[in-house]
Amino acid sequence: MVSIQVGDIDIIVHGVNTDTKFKQQKLPAWQPILTAGTVLPAFFAIGIAFIPLGIALLVTSNGVKEFVYDYTFCKDANATDGSTCSAKLESAGSNASQLGLICKCEEIIELGEDYEKNVYMYYGLSNYYQNHRRYVRSRDDSQIHGDSVTASSLNNDCEPYKTKYVNSSLQYLPIAPCGAIANSKFNDSITLTYIGQSPEVSVGLDSTGIAWFSDKQEKFNNPSSWVGFTNPPNWNSINVYDLSSDTSNDGYENEDLIVWMRTAALPNFRKFYRKIVHSGTFAEKLPKGRYRLNIDYAYPVNAFDGKKSIIVTTTSWLGGKNPFLGIAYIVVGCICILLGVVFLVIHIKYGKK
Amino acid sequence: MGNALKCCNIRNRAGPIIRRVTPNHLVDEEHPGIKPNAKNHPNRDFMSNRIRTTKYSILTFLPKNLFEQFHRFANLYFILVVALNWVPQVQAFGKEIAMIPVLFVLSVTAVKDAFEDYRRYRSDKKINHHNCRRYSGKEKRYVKTEWKDLRCGDFVHLSCDEIIPADILLLHSSDAQGICHLETSNLDGETNLKQRQIVHGLSYNNGKQPQSKFDVSKFKYVVECDLPNAEIYKFLGFIKNEEDEKISLNKSNLLLRGCTLKNTDFVEGMVLYAGHETKAMLNNRSPRYKRSKLERRINQDVIYCVVLLLLLCFVCAIAAGLFLGEYKDSTIVLFIPFESAEWYNPYFQGFVVFFTYIIIFQTVIPLPLYVSVELVKLGQIFFINSDINLYYEPADKRIECRALNITEDLGQIDYIFSDKTGTLTENQMEFKSCTVGGTNYPHTPEFEDDLSETGSRYSLANISRASSVMENLKLEPGLQREISSMCLRSLNSVNIDVQETSHSQRIQEFFLLMAICNTVVVTHHAHEDLMDDSGSILNGGAKASHHQSTDSLDKTPNPRPRESRSASLTLPETPAARKSTLSPMVFDTPPNGRKSLQNSSLPPIATTSSSEFSLAQDLRARLELTGSSIGTPSEGSIASSSFLSDGSHNSRYEAESPDELALVRAACTYGCRLMKRTVGKVKVWLPSEGEVDFEVLEILQFDSTRKRMSVIVKNPNSNEIILFTKGADSAVLSVLHKKYKDQAGHPDLKKMLQDTEAHILEYAMQGLRTLCMAKKVLDKDEYKKWRRKFKEADSAMEDREEKLIEVACDIEKDLELLGATGIEDKLQDGVPETIYKMREAGIKVWVLTGDKQETAIQVAYSSQLFSEKDEVITLNAENIACTRDLIEHHIDQIDKDLGKKKRSPFKKKSKSPVPSIEGELNAMKEYALVIDGKTLAFALTPPLNQEFLKLSEKCTSVVCCRSTPIQKGEVVKLVRDTYKKLTLAIGDGANDVSMIHTADIGVGISGQEGMQAVMASDFAICRFNFLQRLLLVHGHWSYCRLARFSAFMFYKSLVVVFSYFWYQPFSHFSGSLQFDSIFTMLLHVLFTALPPIINGILDKDLSADTLLRQPHIYKTGQQDKLYTRFTFFSALLDGLWQSSVLYFATHLAYSSEQVGIWEFGTSTMVALILVILLTGAIDTYSWIWPQWLTIVLSFVFFWLFSILINGIWFTFDHPANPYWVMQNTMVKPIHVIMVALAVTTALLPRSVHKG
């Protein structure tokens, strides 16, 4: 504000100087007005870009070879009546896992074509809500980070798998690792044998390199001592430091555990199980033919109508076999071109007015 | 403030409720060195002059501010939700992280509040540290003190143009009569000067010489007065003198804090009320809070949001129960870990998860909506404020937005109620015509030709016009001749001899009345105080010269008239000064004149209209009353005082109303010059006699009941007592002597009355404001008798005003008619265009004025309110029945007309497929309604008012003339409440305050009539035509921006909430979220907050020029087209579509991948933020760099932020454990491909819609 003393000239100067284009809302504007004229080319451009891209994606996806085998109801190898492992576990009741009950079963599968390297094995679970709110919370990241924790400092979200009464020490000890996620760790073990030639060759399976590097490096670390902990109830007698004979893959740093602990987003999910070791017979590929799956069936899924499957797959730059993206791109591209045509017609017919 | 009132004078509660103030120097004498708050100090209970208008202190800020914020419902809701999140069973987000948005919103508001409070604190500090001079009992002289150290009982010395620091009892003035003048615009907004008097009847010299020199130390009286109260016009108190007589004190003895001392060298007085107990502080009003129409709409939609929230929660809770109930034994389901067996109960889990869902879906009610709407409006206000087109250069004033939260209402106005005088017109009155004794003296434009023909005779008049100071007043030759002939005859007086009343005498009396029957104050010199700031007296040399200049006018004609005149023509350096300096009006000798009018002896007179003069004060008024600091008090006072001293030798007129100023100036032009006005005396220079001192016996002030004012003066030459009355024609003509009505006795008088009435009507037809002048010679005894009654009434304690009116009416009767004047009030620039555009924009304009019907109609025509093709309906009725008949008759008539019009021309056209609306409009006749005050009163009575509205709705414009301020308010209220339409009232004077308050938007014109209208208004502009830009451009923009901003905010929260929702069926309705809670919490407050706000402030759908050129665009706002009830649902639909695309694209794309919940969510989050930002971009109309910048920055910020935060290992974000998630997500090609697909698909409908 200028006081009253200031004369004409000063006021004008004051007006011009402080009133920038910004203040007067007169900034230059580039105005991409969304009219038929600008929207039309955009639609066509999107259409033209999307359709070939979609085809490329579809081709990529179709190039991926994937074999899925549902083994939920595989036959108990030790049973004579042809009953299933699933039934065996169910009959053991709710504490099958806690008893450490293992049912052996064998399945023969046939790969219809060669699986070029690299080939991976996944296990799949369906109807399994690893994304349940309370389940997702049920962990203690400090504990698996290797920080020293006590029974009281453990995250309460781990309940009811936070502490366990241990007869030998007559007290409640913290569970390592605590929480429902760790407790429900997938514990089927699967081996693969190529029986398409004789002698049979068992396929080498690598259980390392399946977890995120960042997880293994930073997030999961073993504590300095395992004393004063107990194992999760469902793990029977197995302790976390017994998960592998390889010390670099043991304890919290066990990659199967790490993979399991990264809870899946969707109720039907697959998790990385093993990498096929490409050597010997399998140096270039997993040849087509018959294979035998030997499964230590210990993971009960009946209670929630779950399904377990084993997936053998190659991979592309895009990931696994999934035609969705390719199809979606083609569809959206077509819709865009269609809209473009409709707009063009409207534009030609009424646009001039 | 309330506390302040309570705590004072507790001891007086039981006793008589008065305040007893003891002079502090007396206390000092008795108890030397006593502290002001010591126990035995008599003034200890009174507040000091330190003020504190801040709400908070540093210590109390946090609790107090939080407490206030929690009073807002929305905040409380969100706080409760946050609290709910701390319940372990219900918990949905990370406990600490869930607080971020609420804390963010609270702290933004707190910062805003703190900033405002800090501004108040700074302004307080400035005021508190102002200097003044206080009498020190120790040093026996005045010393420099800061305002805050003043206490009740202190004596203060004030110089001219100083601001009064506290409420002070005036005890001594430099003026011989013991008066001083105050400018009170800070307090009541009136810019005219108020006179104050010292307390008479006190002796300072041990009771011997009452008028002896004032000496503070001799003042030994205790003052008793009212307790502090807010009534500016009321003050009672008394002082007991030595003889135990009570000397009463009234409001004219009190100088109020915040006023400015004028026209007086210095004054001295005692502080009675200080600080918060002063009347000015007790009158402090907080700015008012209004809720806009759009905001009410938005609040309705918030209710939809609540319904939606509950619906979603119920659905999810029931589904959760069902899902859980499906398992035969859910305790052995591996992924359902509950702590105890009974929690596996599906009903219980359904119940618990309901609250979880309330936490999850809380953002359906957009938390940042409220705070960001406020921010957007602040931004809009900033740009409205800085619009150079709303800047009025002559006054150096911008638009002032006093209400901060109704900008968008400006874009939806349906009715404008406008005052006429000062709003449509300049309120700069020009004397145009007069009629004296039945002879018309029209100062017609044709006369100008006359003038140029007669040539150089009027050269001086030409000169004065050339110097552009006479404001186009052309002298009427006839009138001039009369005056000069009167001078020739050298009549001995203003002698009123009924038999011999000659025409020229009447003319002189006419002008004499114009000159003295008013409250115009003449100021003529700069005021200098001999005391410097620190209280020491300056030396005598200055004093001598000072006195000389003070008295020059009284003693002798100015010794240097020529110089000063030439100076006044060349000197002005500032436009204000140039404008206000009136060069001396000098008469050349008329054609046959011989006597020179001693023109050189005339002192130059400068006039100034008070508003120009008081600009600085206006600034300060705002500072004081609203706490917003624009200028400092000291700057203001410097500015105005230097302005005064510019023309130190010129006199100037300061008038209460521009009418009076115009009259005095006109009289002055005709040689009848008001030279000095003091209490009880008027010095006038008359053409026939030179200087004459009239003794003013009484002034009967103007009031709205009598509608006239009178002065009673005594002519020193003839010793006659004369009553001069001027007022509205109806008010004066009705009290004329009955001989004017008597046909037989005085045919000439009767004719004179008829002629005068005819002339008045003629003036009114020309749109002039008319005033009637009359006089009466009073019989001495009659006067004496009356005077006694008058004194009685004047001193009455109750109903003083009514009594005064009654007494005044007693004497104002049997008057003799002198004549009448016509004053033109020019239309402001651009008024017709503005009104035309308003009508184009579909706004109905009503003019509510107190003027005569003819004047009002004339102005209505000239301002395009009525067009030539309009049919004007006039409602003048004497009673309610008649009013009803008239209204009904006109409604029928219009219906019939319209019916006819509709049927006849359209029968032929009906075959054409689309009958053009414009054609229909053109074919229709338009109507305009005129109603006078009396009829309006009938029309406003309840059953009839609906009929009246029905009629007025059929008319495009309405003029209500002769309406009172209260009627104005009632009309606005009627329209506002009946139609629920937005109303805007615009006015400039105190009489418009009621309608400005009533209307949805009050606009004040900061013009000639003080600050009251501005103080009551929401927006204050300088010119009526600014309204055009304010409504059509800024109103439209604000409305358009805010409508789209709010719709966008709803859309934004809906799309986010629905993308939570789609995940629920796939997460067992457990209340699980795929998003990392850091992202969900920051999504609204950081990642997508800025672009919509920038759009809300800066986006322009159409350019200002287009909007001004095509006013009909404004109708989109009037008809709520940009924010309808469908807006919310279209936001809902778009939110549903976009969220489902986003979710299912991710779901399907990742279905055959090993994907963890957080990668899955992060992938969607990237797409979600892109979609939100791009949707905002599609909604944008004009792309300027801030919009580009914020959109790009927002995304880049989100991206970098997520990379950074995911690059650090921490656990407080449980359960998200987001370490390296973003990195692992974005390296996968599937992520980019999915995002591109989802974003394109999601935006398709909106861009199709736009296209």
mmCIF file with all atom_site columns, C-alpha atoms in Angstrom, chain B residues 508-640:
data_model
loop_
_atom_site.group_PDB
_atom_site.id
_atom_site.type_symbol
_atom_site.label_atom_id
_atom_site.label_alt_id
_atom_site.label_comp_id
_atom_site.label_asym_id
_atom_site.label_entity_id
_atom_site.label_seq_id
_atom_site.pdbx_PDB_ins_code
_atom_site.Cartn_x
_atom_site.Cartn_y
_atom_site.Cartn_z
_atom_site.occupancy
_atom_site.B_iso_or_equiv
_atom_site.pdbx_formal_charge
_atom_site.auth_seq_id
_atom_site.auth_comp_id
_atom_site.auth_asym_id
_atom_site.auth_atom_id
_atom_site.pdbx_PDB_model_num
ATOM 1   C CA . GLN B 1 508 ? -29.346 36.544 -0.440  1.00 0.00 ? 508 GLN B CA 1
ATOM 2   C CA . GLU B 1 509 ? -31.163 34.845 2.367   1.00 0.00 ? 509 GLU B CA 1
ATOM 3   C CA . PHE B 1 510 ? -31.367 31.765 0.287   1.00 0.00 ? 510 PHE B CA 1
ATOM 4   C CA . PHE B 1 511 ? -27.638 31.676 -0.079  1.00 0.00 ? 511 PHE B CA 1
ATOM 5   C CA . LEU B 1 512 ? -27.098 32.651 3.509   1.00 0.00 ? 512 LEU B CA 1
ATOM 6   C CA . LEU B 1 513 ? -29.154 29.664 4.505   1.00 0.00 ? 513 LEU B CA 1
ATOM 7   C CA . MET B 1 514 ? -27.124 27.478 2.226   1.00 0.00 ? 514 MET B CA 1
ATOM 8   C CA . ALA B 1 515 ? -23.970 28.743 3.827   1.00 0.00 ? 515 ALA B CA 1
ATOM 9   C CA . ILE B 1 516 ? -24.891 28.428 7.474   1.00 0.00 ? 516 ILE B CA 1
ATOM 10  C CA . CYS B 1 517 ? -27.632 25.858 7.851   1.00 0.00 ? 517 CYS B CA 1
ATOM 11  C CA . ASN B 1 518 ? -25.261 22.935 7.977   1.00 0.00 ? 518 ASN B CA 1
ATOM 12  C CA . THR B 1 519 ? -22.535 21.335 9.993   1.00 0.00 ? 519 THR B CA 1
ATOM 13  C CA . VAL B 1 520 ? -19.687 22.201 7.705   1.00 0.00 ? 520 VAL B CA 1
ATOM 14  C CA . VAL B 1 521 ? -16.454 22.928 9.496   1.00 0.00 ? 521 VAL B CA 1
ATOM 15  C CA . VAL B 1 522 ? -13.906 25.329 8.148   1.00 0.00 ? 522 VAL B CA 1
ATOM 16  C CA . THR B 1 523 ? -10.319 24.583 8.768   1.00 0.00 ? 523 THR B CA 1
ATOM 17  C CA . HIS B 1 524 ? -7.732  27.012 7.737   1.00 0.00 ? 524 HIS B CA 1
ATOM 18  C CA . HIS B 1 525 ? -4.341  26.310 9.096   1.00 0.00 ? 525 HIS B CA 1
ATOM 19  C CA . ALA B 1 526 ? -2.017  23.553 10.134  1.00 0.00 ? 526 ALA B CA 1
ATOM 20  C CA . HIS B 1 527 ? -2.034  22.783 13.754  1.00 0.00 ? 527 HIS B CA 1
ATOM 21  C CA . GLU B 1 528 ? 1.171   22.928 15.597  1.00 0.00 ? 528 GLU B CA 1
ATOM 22  C CA . ASP B 1 529 ? 1.822   21.869 19.060  1.00 0.00 ? 529 ASP B CA 1
ATOM 23  C CA . LEU B 1 530 ? 4.494   23.612 21.072  1.00 0.00 ? 530 LEU B CA 1
ATOM 24  C CA . MET B 1 531 ? 5.340   20.509 22.962  1.00 0.00 ? 531 MET B CA 1
ATOM 25  C CA . ASP B 1 532 ? 7.685   18.078 21.322  1.00 0.00 ? 532 ASP B CA 1
ATOM 26  C CA . ASP B 1 533 ? 7.397   14.332 21.565  1.00 0.00 ? 533 ASP B CA 1
ATOM 27  C CA . SER B 1 534 ? 9.255   14.062 24.803  1.00 0.00 ? 534 SER B CA 1
ATOM 28  C CA . GLY B 1 535 ? 7.072   16.588 26.515  1.00 0.00 ? 535 GLY B CA 1
ATOM 29  C CA . SER B 1 536 ? 9.332   19.638 26.626  1.00 0.00 ? 536 SER B CA 1
ATOM 30  C CA . ILE B 1 537 ? 8.021   22.963 25.432  1.00 0.00 ? 537 ILE B CA 1
ATOM 31  C CA . LEU B 1 538 ? 9.510   24.456 22.289  1.00 0.00 ? 538 LEU B CA 1
ATOM 32  C CA . ASN B 1 539 ? 10.885  27.990 22.299  1.00 0.00 ? 539 ASN B CA 1
ATOM 33  C CA . GLY B 1 540 ? 8.790   31.092 21.905  1.00 0.00 ? 540 GLY B CA 1
ATOM 34  C CA . GLY B 1 541 ? 9.807   32.096 18.388  1.00 0.00 ? 541 GLY B CA 1
ATOM 35  C CA . ALA B 1 542 ? 7.885   29.320 16.839  1.00 0.00 ? 542 ALA B CA 1
ATOM 36  C CA . LYS B 1 543 ? 5.065   30.185 19.075  1.00 0.00 ? 543 LYS B CA 1
ATOM 37  C CA . ALA B 1 544 ? 4.784   33.746 17.824  1.00 0.00 ? 544 ALA B CA 1
ATOM 38  C CA . SER B 1 545 ? 4.670   32.878 14.194  1.00 0.00 ? 545 SER B CA 1
ATOM 39  C CA . HIS B 1 546 ? 2.346   30.102 14.983  1.00 0.00 ? 546 HIS B CA 1
ATOM 40  C CA . HIS B 1 547 ? -0.095  32.431 16.615  1.00 0.00 ? 547 HIS B CA 1
ATOM 41  C CA . GLN B 1 548 ? 0.070   34.813 13.797  1.00 0.00 ? 548 GLN B CA 1
ATOM 42  C CA . SER B 1 549 ? -0.932  32.238 11.328  1.00 0.00 ? 549 SER B CA 1
ATOM 43  C CA . THR B 1 550 ? -3.634  30.991 13.570  1.00 0.00 ? 550 THR B CA 1
ATOM 44  C CA . ASP B 1 551 ? -5.240  34.331 13.996  1.00 0.00 ? 551 ASP B CA 1
ATOM 45  C CA . SER B 1 552 ? -4.661  35.826 10.610  1.00 0.00 ? 552 SER B CA 1
ATOM 46  C CA . LEU B 1 553 ? -8.082  34.934 9.503   1.00 0.00 ? 553 LEU B CA 1
ATOM 47  C CA . ASP B 1 554 ? -9.772  36.410 12.507  1.00 0.00 ? 554 ASP B CA 1
ATOM 48  C CA . LYS B 1 555 ? -7.979  39.715 12.536  1.00 0.00 ? 555 LYS B CA 1
ATOM 49  C CA . THR B 1 556 ? -7.246  40.871 9.071   1.00 0.00 ? 556 THR B CA 1
ATOM 50  C CA . PRO B 1 557 ? -7.678  39.741 5.589   1.00 0.00 ? 557 PRO B CA 1
ATOM 51  C CA . ASN B 1 558 ? -4.861  37.554 4.522   1.00 0.00 ? 558 ASN B CA 1
ATOM 52  C CA . PRO B 1 559 ? -1.976  39.846 3.717   1.00 0.00 ? 559 PRO B CA 1
ATOM 53  C CA . ARG B 1 560 ? -0.821  37.785 0.797   1.00 0.00 ? 560 ARG B CA 1
ATOM 54  C CA . PRO B 1 561 ? -3.915  36.839 -1.087  1.00 0.00 ? 561 PRO B CA 1
ATOM 55  C CA . ARG B 1 562 ? -2.440  37.048 -4.552  1.00 0.00 ? 562 ARG B CA 1
ATOM 56  C CA . GLU B 1 563 ? 0.514   34.917 -3.763  1.00 0.00 ? 563 GLU B CA 1
ATOM 57  C CA . SER B 1 564 ? -1.463  32.345 -2.034  1.00 0.00 ? 564 SER B CA 1
ATOM 58  C CA . ARG B 1 565 ? -3.896  32.222 -4.868  1.00 0.00 ? 565 ARG B CA 1
ATOM 59  C CA . SER B 1 566 ? -1.271  31.741 -7.455  1.00 0.00 ? 566 SER B CA 1
ATOM 60  C CA . ALA B 1 567 ? 0.281   29.262 -5.150  1.00 0.00 ? 567 ALA B CA 1
ATOM 61  C CA . SER B 1 568 ? -2.877  27.337 -4.899  1.00 0.00 ? 568 SER B CA 1
ATOM 62  C CA . LEU B 1 569 ? -3.070  27.162 -8.641  1.00 0.00 ? 569 LEU B CA 1
ATOM 63  C CA . THR B 1 570 ? 0.450   26.007 -9.198  1.00 0.00 ? 570 THR B CA 1
ATOM 64  C CA . LEU B 1 571 ? 1.526   24.512 -5.968  1.00 0.00 ? 571 LEU B CA 1
ATOM 65  C CA . PRO B 1 572 ? -0.271  21.213 -5.784  1.00 0.00 ? 572 PRO B CA 1
ATOM 66  C CA . GLU B 1 573 ? 2.109   18.387 -6.346  1.00 0.00 ? 573 GLU B CA 1
ATOM 67  C CA . THR B 1 574 ? -0.133  15.605 -5.448  1.00 0.00 ? 574 THR B CA 1
ATOM 68  C CA . PRO B 1 575 ? -3.291  14.739 -7.265  1.00 0.00 ? 575 PRO B CA 1
ATOM 69  C CA . ALA B 1 576 ? -5.226  14.730 -4.073  1.00 0.00 ? 576 ALA B CA 1
ATOM 70  C CA . ALA B 1 577 ? -4.081  18.182 -3.214  1.00 0.00 ? 577 ALA B CA 1
ATOM 71  C CA . ARG B 1 578 ? -4.701  19.429 -6.683  1.00 0.00 ? 578 ARG B CA 1
ATOM 72  C CA . LYS B 1 579 ? -8.166  18.135 -6.607  1.00 0.00 ? 579 LYS B CA 1
ATOM 73  C CA . SER B 1 580 ? -8.999  19.483 -3.254  1.00 0.00 ? 580 SER B CA 1
ATOM 74  C CA . THR B 1 581 ? -7.518  22.870 -3.571  1.00 0.00 ? 581 THR B CA 1
ATOM 75  C CA . LEU B 1 582 ? -10.153 25.242 -4.696  1.00 0.00 ? 582 LEU B CA 1
ATOM 76  C CA . SER B 1 583 ? -8.840  28.404 -6.121  1.00 0.00 ? 583 SER B CA 1
ATOM 77  C CA . PRO B 1 584 ? -10.475 31.501 -4.804  1.00 0.00 ? 584 PRO B CA 1
ATOM 78  C CA . MET B 1 585 ? -13.678 32.227 -6.542  1.00 0.00 ? 585 MET B CA 1
ATOM 79  C CA . VAL B 1 586 ? -13.647 35.746 -7.676  1.00 0.00 ? 586 VAL B CA 1
ATOM 80  C CA . PHE B 1 587 ? -16.421 37.646 -9.302  1.00 0.00 ? 587 PHE B CA 1
ATOM 81  C CA . ASP B 1 588 ? -15.823 39.851 -12.123 1.00 0.00 ? 588 ASP B CA 1
ATOM 82  C CA . THR B 1 589 ? -18.042 42.817 -12.086 1.00 0.00 ? 589 THR B CA 1
ATOM 83  C CA . PRO B 1 590 ? -21.298 42.022 -13.794 1.00 0.00 ? 590 PRO B CA 1
ATOM 84  C CA . PRO B 1 591 ? -22.188 43.868 -16.999 1.00 0.00 ? 591 PRO B CA 1
ATOM 85  C CA . ASN B 1 592 ? -23.496 47.009 -15.438 1.00 0.00 ? 592 ASN B CA 1
ATOM 86  C CA . GLY B 1 593 ? -21.733 46.696 -12.153 1.00 0.00 ? 593 GLY B CA 1
ATOM 87  C CA . ARG B 1 594 ? -19.637 49.420 -10.732 1.00 0.00 ? 594 ARG B CA 1
ATOM 88  C CA . LYS B 1 595 ? -18.811 48.204 -7.353  1.00 0.00 ? 595 LYS B CA 1
ATOM 89  C CA . SER B 1 596 ? -15.870 45.958 -7.135  1.00 0.00 ? 596 SER B CA 1
ATOM 90  C CA . LEU B 1 597 ? -16.303 43.188 -4.742  1.00 0.00 ? 597 LEU B CA 1
ATOM 91  C CA . GLN B 1 598 ? -13.002 43.540 -2.996  1.00 0.00 ? 598 GLN B CA 1
ATOM 92  C CA . ASN B 1 599 ? -12.056 40.270 -4.360  1.00 0.00 ? 599 ASN B CA 1
ATOM 93  C CA . SER B 1 600 ? -8.480  40.559 -3.401  1.00 0.00 ? 600 SER B CA 1
ATOM 94  C CA . SER B 1 601 ? -9.382  40.569 0.222   1.00 0.00 ? 601 SER B CA 1
ATOM 95  C CA . LEU B 1 602 ? -10.957 37.216 0.064   1.00 0.00 ? 602 LEU B CA 1
ATOM 96  C CA . PRO B 1 603 ? -8.936  34.547 1.668   1.00 0.00 ? 603 PRO B CA 1
ATOM 97  C CA . PRO B 1 604 ? -8.551  31.536 -0.486  1.00 0.00 ? 604 PRO B CA 1
ATOM 98  C CA . ILE B 1 605 ? -10.802 28.736 0.399   1.00 0.00 ? 605 ILE B CA 1
ATOM 99  C CA . ALA B 1 606 ? -9.965  25.202 -0.215  1.00 0.00 ? 606 ALA B CA 1
ATOM 100 C CA . THR B 1 607 ? -12.498 22.558 0.100   1.00 0.00 ? 607 THR B CA 1
ATOM 101 C CA . THR B 1 608 ? -12.024 18.948 0.417   1.00 0.00 ? 608 THR B CA 1
ATOM 102 C CA . SER B 1 609 ? -14.517 16.249 0.573   1.00 0.00 ? 609 SER B CA 1
ATOM 103 C CA . SER B 1 610 ? -13.895 14.396 3.690   1.00 0.00 ? 610 SER B CA 1
ATOM 104 C CA . SER B 1 611 ? -13.299 11.030 2.156   1.00 0.00 ? 611 SER B CA 1
ATOM 105 C CA . GLU B 1 612 ? -10.226 12.006 0.254   1.00 0.00 ? 612 GLU B CA 1
ATOM 106 C CA . PHE B 1 613 ? -8.974  13.561 3.330   1.00 0.00 ? 613 PHE B CA 1
ATOM 107 C CA . SER B 1 614 ? -9.416  10.543 5.462   1.00 0.00 ? 614 SER B CA 1
ATOM 108 C CA . LEU B 1 615 ? -7.992  7.788  3.374   1.00 0.00 ? 615 LEU B CA 1
ATOM 109 C CA . ALA B 1 616 ? -5.205  7.239  5.763   1.00 0.00 ? 616 ALA B CA 1
ATOM 110 C CA . GLN B 1 617 ? -7.699  7.043  8.529   1.00 0.00 ? 617 GLN B CA 1
ATOM 111 C CA . ASP B 1 618 ? -9.624  4.424  6.696   1.00 0.00 ? 618 ASP B CA 1
ATOM 112 C CA . LEU B 1 619 ? -6.552  2.332  6.598   1.00 0.00 ? 619 LEU B CA 1
ATOM 113 C CA . ARG B 1 620 ? -6.127  2.729  10.237  1.00 0.00 ? 620 ARG B CA 1
ATOM 114 C CA . ALA B 1 621 ? -9.728  1.995  10.888  1.00 0.00 ? 621 ALA B CA 1
ATOM 115 C CA . ARG B 1 622 ? -9.200  -1.392 9.459   1.00 0.00 ? 622 ARG B CA 1
ATOM 116 C CA . LEU B 1 623 ? -6.080  -1.873 11.432  1.00 0.00 ? 623 LEU B CA 1
ATOM 117 C CA . GLU B 1 624 ? -7.794  -1.064 14.647  1.00 0.00 ? 624 GLU B CA 1
ATOM 118 C CA . LEU B 1 625 ? -11.014 -2.879 14.185  1.00 0.00 ? 625 LEU B CA 1
ATOM 119 C CA . THR B 1 626 ? -10.031 -5.986 12.351  1.00 0.00 ? 626 THR B CA 1
ATOM 120 C CA . GLY B 1 627 ? -6.501  -6.390 13.419  1.00 0.00 ? 627 GLY B CA 1
ATOM 121 C CA . SER B 1 628 ? -5.251  -6.744 9.890   1.00 0.00 ? 628 SER B CA 1
ATOM 122 C CA . SER B 1 629 ? -2.384  -4.416 9.534   1.00 0.00 ? 629 SER B CA 1
ATOM 123 C CA . ILE B 1 630 ? -2.059  -2.584 6.281   1.00 0.00 ? 630 ILE B CA 1
ATOM 124 C CA . GLY B 1 631 ? -0.482  0.580  7.380   1.00 0.00 ? 631 GLY B CA 1
ATOM 125 C CA . THR B 1 632 ? 0.740   1.597  10.733  1.00 0.00 ? 632 THR B CA 1
ATOM 126 C CA . PRO B 1 633 ? -1.068  4.179  12.750  1.00 0.00 ? 633 PRO B CA 1
ATOM 127 C CA . SER B 1 634 ? 1.949   6.411  12.756  1.00 0.00 ? 634 SER B CA 1
ATOM 128 C CA . GLU B 1 635 ? 2.307   6.340  9.016   1.00 0.00 ? 635 GLU B CA 1
ATOM 129 C CA . GLY B 1 636 ? -1.305  7.212  8.693   1.00 0.00 ? 636 GLY B CA 1
ATOM 130 C CA . SER B 1 637 ? -1.071  10.187 10.908  1.00 0.00 ? 637 SER B CA 1
ATOM 131 C CA . ILE B 1 638 ? 2.013   11.468 9.204   1.00 0.00 ? 638 ILE B CA 1
ATOM 132 C CA . ALA B 1 639 ? 0.365   11.161 5.888   1.00 0.00 ? 639 ALA B CA 1
ATOM 133 C CA . SER B 1 640 ? -2.722  13.057 6.827   1.00 0.00 ? 640 SER B CA 1
#
